[in-house]
């Protein structure tokens, strides 16, 4: 149960740190799009990366609250971490043109290589 919560928290924390780094690289004039081989037409700005990281933080918070109050809600403890990962996968594979659809498609192609 804790592995699901800790891994998602680390993933969210990494995303926040990457957003901060992207902000710093933009201010310093570093072309991180070229360095990381992002799609130059559809890459996310640091504001959009912060938005995604914030959404992940909200999903984590909801899952953590479900885990902490699972006794009071009379549900099994593993529902909170399961909710976190299932909701994230649903958002990631959602075929609708919301939540930065082109960037998600690009990431799926890159992870599939």
Short mmCIF file of C-alpha atoms in Angstrom, two decimals:
data_model
loop_
_atom_site.label_atom_id
_atom_site.label_comp_id
_atom_site.label_asym_id
_atom_site.label_seq_id
_atom_site.Cartn_x
_atom_site.Cartn_y
_atom_site.Cartn_z
CA UNK A 1 0.00 0.00 0.00
CA UNK A 2 2.76 2.42 0.96
CA UNK A 3 4.72 1.53 -2.17
CA UNK A 4 1.88 2.83 -4.34
CA UNK A 5 1.68 6.06 -2.36
CA UNK A 6 5.44 6.62 -2.12
CA UNK A 7 6.08 5.92 -5.78
CA UNK A 8 3.36 8.33 -6.91
CA UNK A 9 4.60 10.97 -4.47
CA UNK A 10 8.14 10.62 -5.85
CA UNK A 11 6.79 10.84 -9.40
CA UNK A 12 4.85 14.01 -8.52
CA UNK A 13 7.86 15.50 -6.73
CA UNK A 14 10.06 14.75 -9.75
CA UNK A 15 7.54 16.47 -12.01
CA UNK A 16 7.54 19.59 -9.80
CA UNK A 17 11.36 19.61 -9.80
CA UNK A 18 11.43 19.21 -13.58
CA UNK A 19 9.03 22.17 -13.87
CA UNK A 20 11.29 24.30 -11.70
CA UNK A 21 14.34 23.26 -13.75
CA UNK A 22 12.52 24.10 -16.97
CA UNK A 23 11.74 27.54 -15.58
CA UNK A 24 15.40 28.06 -14.68
CA UNK A 25 16.59 26.85 -18.07
CA UNK A 26 14.21 29.21 -19.85
CA UNK A 27 15.44 32.17 -17.78
CA UNK A 28 19.06 31.24 -18.46
CA UNK A 29 18.44 30.84 -22.19
CA UNK A 30 19.12 27.10 -22.36
CA UNK A 31 17.33 25.36 -25.23
CA UNK A 32 16.02 22.38 -23.25
CA UNK A 33 13.67 21.41 -26.09
CA UNK A 34 16.69 20.62 -28.27
CA UNK A 35 18.69 18.99 -25.46
CA UNK A 36 15.93 16.58 -24.39
CA UNK A 37 14.72 16.03 -27.97
CA UNK A 38 11.18 17.17 -27.21
CA UNK A 39 8.77 17.74 -30.06
CA UNK A 40 9.59 21.35 -31.00
CA UNK A 41 6.05 22.06 -32.22
CA UNK A 42 4.09 20.69 -29.27
CA UNK A 43 6.31 20.90 -26.19
CA UNK A 44 4.94 22.07 -22.86
CA UNK A 45 6.08 25.34 -21.31
CA UNK A 46 7.08 25.47 -17.65
CA UNK A 47 3.63 26.88 -16.77
CA UNK A 48 1.95 23.89 -18.37
CA UNK A 49 4.36 21.51 -16.64
CA UNK A 50 3.47 23.17 -13.30
CA UNK A 51 -0.19 22.68 -14.15
CA UNK A 52 0.32 18.96 -14.80
CA UNK A 53 2.40 18.60 -11.62
CA UNK A 54 -0.30 20.41 -9.63
CA UNK A 55 -2.97 18.09 -11.02
CA UNK A 56 -0.82 15.14 -9.98
CA UNK A 57 -0.47 16.67 -6.52
CA UNK A 58 -4.23 17.00 -6.20
CA UNK A 59 -4.73 13.38 -7.31
CA UNK A 60 -2.12 12.28 -4.77
CA UNK A 61 -3.79 14.27 -2.00
CA UNK A 62 -7.18 12.72 -2.73
CA UNK A 63 -5.69 9.23 -2.77
CA UNK A 64 -3.82 9.88 0.46
CA UNK A 65 -7.01 11.09 2.16
CA UNK A 66 -8.85 7.99 0.93
CA UNK A 67 -6.03 5.86 2.39
CA UNK A 68 -5.96 7.69 5.73
CA UNK A 69 -9.73 7.59 6.22
CA UNK A 70 -10.28 4.10 4.80
CA UNK A 71 -11.32 2.74 8.22
CA UNK A 72 -13.85 5.52 8.68
CA UNK A 73 -15.16 5.07 5.11
CA UNK A 74 -15.33 1.27 5.55
CA UNK A 75 -13.27 0.56 2.42
CA UNK A 76 -10.05 -1.46 2.04
CA UNK A 77 -6.76 0.41 2.50
CA UNK A 78 -5.49 -0.38 -1.00
CA UNK A 79 -8.31 1.60 -2.69
CA UNK A 80 -6.47 4.95 -2.22
CA UNK A 81 -3.25 3.97 -4.06
CA UNK A 82 -5.25 2.01 -6.62
CA UNK A 83 -7.41 5.09 -7.25
CA UNK A 84 -4.29 7.21 -7.77
CA UNK A 85 -2.73 4.95 -10.38
CA UNK A 86 -5.95 4.04 -12.21
CA UNK A 87 -7.00 7.69 -12.52
CA UNK A 88 -3.53 8.65 -13.78
CA UNK A 89 -3.56 5.87 -16.38
CA UNK A 90 -7.06 6.85 -17.49
CA UNK A 91 -5.95 10.46 -17.95
CA UNK A 92 -2.78 9.35 -19.75
CA UNK A 93 -4.56 7.07 -22.24
CA UNK A 94 -7.66 9.27 -22.64
CA UNK A 95 -8.24 9.71 -26.39
CA UNK A 96 -10.15 13.00 -26.00
CA UNK A 97 -8.34 16.21 -27.01
CA UNK A 98 -7.98 17.50 -23.42
CA UNK A 99 -5.07 17.52 -20.94
CA UNK A 100 -2.45 18.33 -23.63
CA UNK A 101 -3.44 15.55 -26.00
CA UNK A 102 -0.60 16.05 -28.53
CA UNK A 103 2.02 15.90 -25.79
CA UNK A 104 0.52 12.72 -24.34
CA UNK A 105 0.48 11.10 -27.80
CA UNK A 106 4.12 12.11 -28.31
CA UNK A 107 5.06 10.65 -24.90
CA UNK A 108 3.28 7.38 -25.70
CA UNK A 109 5.20 7.13 -28.98
CA UNK A 110 8.51 7.88 -27.27
CA UNK A 111 7.89 5.36 -24.48
CA UNK A 112 6.85 2.77 -27.07
CA UNK A 113 10.14 3.00 -28.97
#
